[in-house]
Short mmCIF file of C-alpha atoms in Angstrom, two decimals:
data_model
loop_
_atom_site.label_atom_id
_atom_site.label_comp_id
_atom_site.label_asym_id
_atom_site.label_seq_id
_atom_site.Cartn_x
_atom_site.Cartn_y
_atom_site.Cartn_z
CA MET A 1 92.76 -51.52 -152.11
CA ASN A 2 96.00 -49.70 -150.91
CA SER A 3 94.04 -47.44 -148.57
CA THR A 4 91.75 -50.18 -147.43
CA LEU A 5 95.18 -51.93 -146.34
CA ARG A 6 96.39 -48.75 -144.49
CA THR A 7 93.21 -48.15 -142.96
CA ILE A 8 93.08 -51.75 -141.52
CA THR A 9 96.94 -51.61 -140.44
CA SER A 10 96.08 -48.33 -138.48
CA ILE A 11 93.09 -49.74 -136.92
CA ALA A 12 95.43 -52.62 -135.68
CA LEU A 13 98.29 -50.55 -134.38
CA LEU A 14 95.53 -48.23 -132.49
CA ALA A 15 94.13 -51.16 -130.93
CA MET A 16 97.51 -52.92 -129.80
CA LEU A 17 98.63 -49.18 -128.47
CA GLY A 18 95.30 -49.01 -126.65
CA ALA A 19 95.89 -52.23 -125.04
CA CYS A 20 99.13 -51.42 -124.09
CA ALA A 21 97.93 -48.14 -122.16
CA THR A 22 95.32 -50.42 -120.13
CA THR A 23 97.73 -53.05 -119.21
CA PRO A 24 98.16 -53.25 -115.54
CA PRO A 25 101.93 -53.65 -114.44
CA MET A 26 103.15 -57.38 -114.38
CA PRO A 27 104.27 -58.60 -110.86
CA ASP A 28 107.86 -59.14 -112.33
CA ASP A 29 107.99 -55.25 -112.28
CA ALA A 30 108.08 -55.16 -108.49
CA GLN A 31 111.03 -57.41 -108.29
CA ALA A 32 112.73 -55.43 -111.37
CA ARG A 33 112.26 -52.14 -109.41
CA ALA A 34 113.30 -53.82 -105.98
CA GLN A 35 116.75 -54.58 -107.77
CA GLN A 36 117.00 -51.19 -109.44
CA ARG A 37 116.56 -49.45 -105.74
CA TRP A 38 119.32 -51.92 -104.41
CA ASP A 39 121.36 -51.10 -107.27
CA ALA A 40 121.38 -47.27 -106.53
CA GLN A 41 121.55 -47.84 -102.70
CA LEU A 42 124.76 -49.80 -103.44
CA ALA A 43 126.28 -47.17 -105.81
CA GLY A 44 125.53 -44.40 -102.98
CA ASP A 45 122.84 -42.98 -104.95
CA PHE A 46 120.37 -42.20 -102.31
CA ASP A 47 118.13 -39.62 -104.27
CA THR A 48 117.23 -42.42 -107.01
CA ALA A 49 116.92 -45.10 -104.17
CA TYR A 50 114.78 -42.73 -101.94
CA ALA A 51 112.54 -42.27 -104.99
CA TYR A 52 111.49 -46.04 -104.96
CA PHE A 53 109.76 -45.62 -101.60
CA SER A 54 106.03 -44.74 -101.65
CA PRO A 55 104.64 -41.51 -101.85
CA GLY A 56 103.34 -41.49 -98.28
CA TYR A 57 106.66 -42.73 -96.83
CA ARG A 58 108.33 -39.79 -98.73
CA ALA A 59 105.82 -37.51 -97.14
CA ALA A 60 106.54 -38.62 -93.77
CA PHE A 61 110.25 -39.29 -93.99
CA ALA A 62 112.66 -36.69 -95.68
CA LEU A 63 115.53 -37.33 -98.15
CA ASP A 64 117.78 -35.72 -96.08
CA ALA A 65 117.21 -37.64 -92.92
CA TYR A 66 117.03 -40.75 -95.02
CA GLU A 67 120.56 -40.04 -96.50
CA ALA A 68 121.67 -39.23 -93.02
CA GLN A 69 120.52 -42.58 -91.66
CA MET A 70 122.14 -44.40 -94.48
CA ARG A 71 125.59 -42.79 -94.23
CA ALA A 72 125.62 -43.49 -90.58
CA ARG A 73 124.90 -47.36 -90.84
CA THR A 74 127.94 -49.68 -89.38
CA VAL A 75 127.06 -52.23 -91.61
CA ARG A 76 128.23 -51.91 -95.04
CA TRP A 77 126.18 -53.54 -97.92
CA VAL A 78 128.09 -55.08 -100.56
CA GLY A 79 125.86 -56.54 -102.66
CA ALA A 80 122.01 -57.33 -103.17
CA THR A 81 120.08 -59.45 -105.51
CA ALA A 82 116.10 -59.59 -105.67
CA VAL A 83 115.69 -63.37 -105.60
CA ASP A 84 111.73 -63.93 -105.88
CA GLN A 85 108.68 -62.69 -105.02
CA GLU A 86 105.20 -63.60 -104.15
CA CYS A 87 102.19 -61.30 -105.16
CA GLU A 88 98.49 -60.78 -104.82
CA GLY A 89 96.97 -58.18 -106.69
CA THR A 90 98.71 -54.98 -106.27
CA VAL A 91 100.83 -56.05 -103.33
CA CYS A 92 104.26 -57.84 -103.70
CA LYS A 93 106.48 -59.48 -101.14
CA VAL A 94 110.13 -59.54 -102.66
CA ARG A 95 112.94 -61.53 -101.08
CA ILE A 96 116.22 -59.89 -101.28
CA SER A 97 119.68 -61.42 -100.67
CA ILE A 98 122.01 -59.21 -99.21
CA GLU A 99 125.71 -59.47 -98.67
CA TYR A 100 127.30 -57.02 -96.26
CA ASP A 101 130.21 -56.14 -94.26
CA VAL A 102 130.81 -55.39 -90.46
CA ASP A 103 133.79 -54.23 -88.76
CA LEU A 104 134.67 -56.30 -85.45
CA ALA A 105 134.45 -54.34 -82.54
CA THR A 106 138.17 -55.30 -81.43
CA ARG A 107 140.49 -52.73 -82.81
CA GLY A 108 142.70 -54.45 -85.85
CA ALA A 109 140.19 -57.61 -85.91
CA GLY A 110 139.09 -56.63 -89.19
CA SER A 111 135.63 -57.28 -90.69
CA ILE A 112 133.31 -60.09 -91.03
CA THR A 113 131.40 -60.60 -94.57
CA SER A 114 128.10 -62.35 -94.42
CA VAL A 115 124.67 -62.73 -96.39
CA THR A 116 121.10 -62.28 -94.88
CA SER A 117 117.55 -62.14 -96.90
CA VAL A 118 114.92 -59.58 -96.26
CA VAL A 119 111.54 -59.51 -97.51
CA GLU A 120 110.31 -56.09 -98.85
CA ARG A 121 106.76 -54.97 -99.30
CA TRP A 122 106.01 -53.51 -102.86
CA ILE A 123 102.66 -51.87 -103.78
CA GLU A 124 101.44 -50.93 -107.13
CA SER A 125 99.84 -47.29 -107.46
CA ASP A 126 99.04 -45.89 -110.54
CA GLY A 127 101.08 -48.26 -112.53
CA THR A 128 104.25 -48.16 -110.65
CA TRP A 129 105.63 -50.41 -107.88
CA TYR A 130 106.68 -48.55 -104.66
CA LEU A 131 108.62 -49.86 -101.54
CA VAL A 132 106.54 -49.64 -98.32
CA PRO A 133 109.03 -50.01 -95.29
CA ASP A 134 107.51 -51.94 -92.35
CA ARG A 135 108.06 -48.99 -90.12
CA LEU A 136 109.31 -45.44 -90.53
CA ARG A 137 112.94 -45.52 -89.71
#
């Protein structure tokens, strides 16, 4: 009786593990990855933020060029929240609310803080969600 119970338990565990291995990624994973990418971006961790781009983007646009572009920006991003998403199959559009500072052109005038919303396109490939920019920058 004891060995029968172990056999049934083993079969049940294997079936559950097999189901986990074949379960496609949930759309929420795109929103979570978008938030993770923005967290890295805001922390100045450009290597990590760059890794969230699609393999095609990374093949066409080198990390050092991406990092140089990010460091040269006149807008300082100070916060970002992945608000929601709309998904269809392996493509999700994730809406990001971004808080940013911009220095005013007049010397000594300070800066302006504002919030904007952008929509990022994410695709799922081999179980991982990747950001696909609208254009190469």
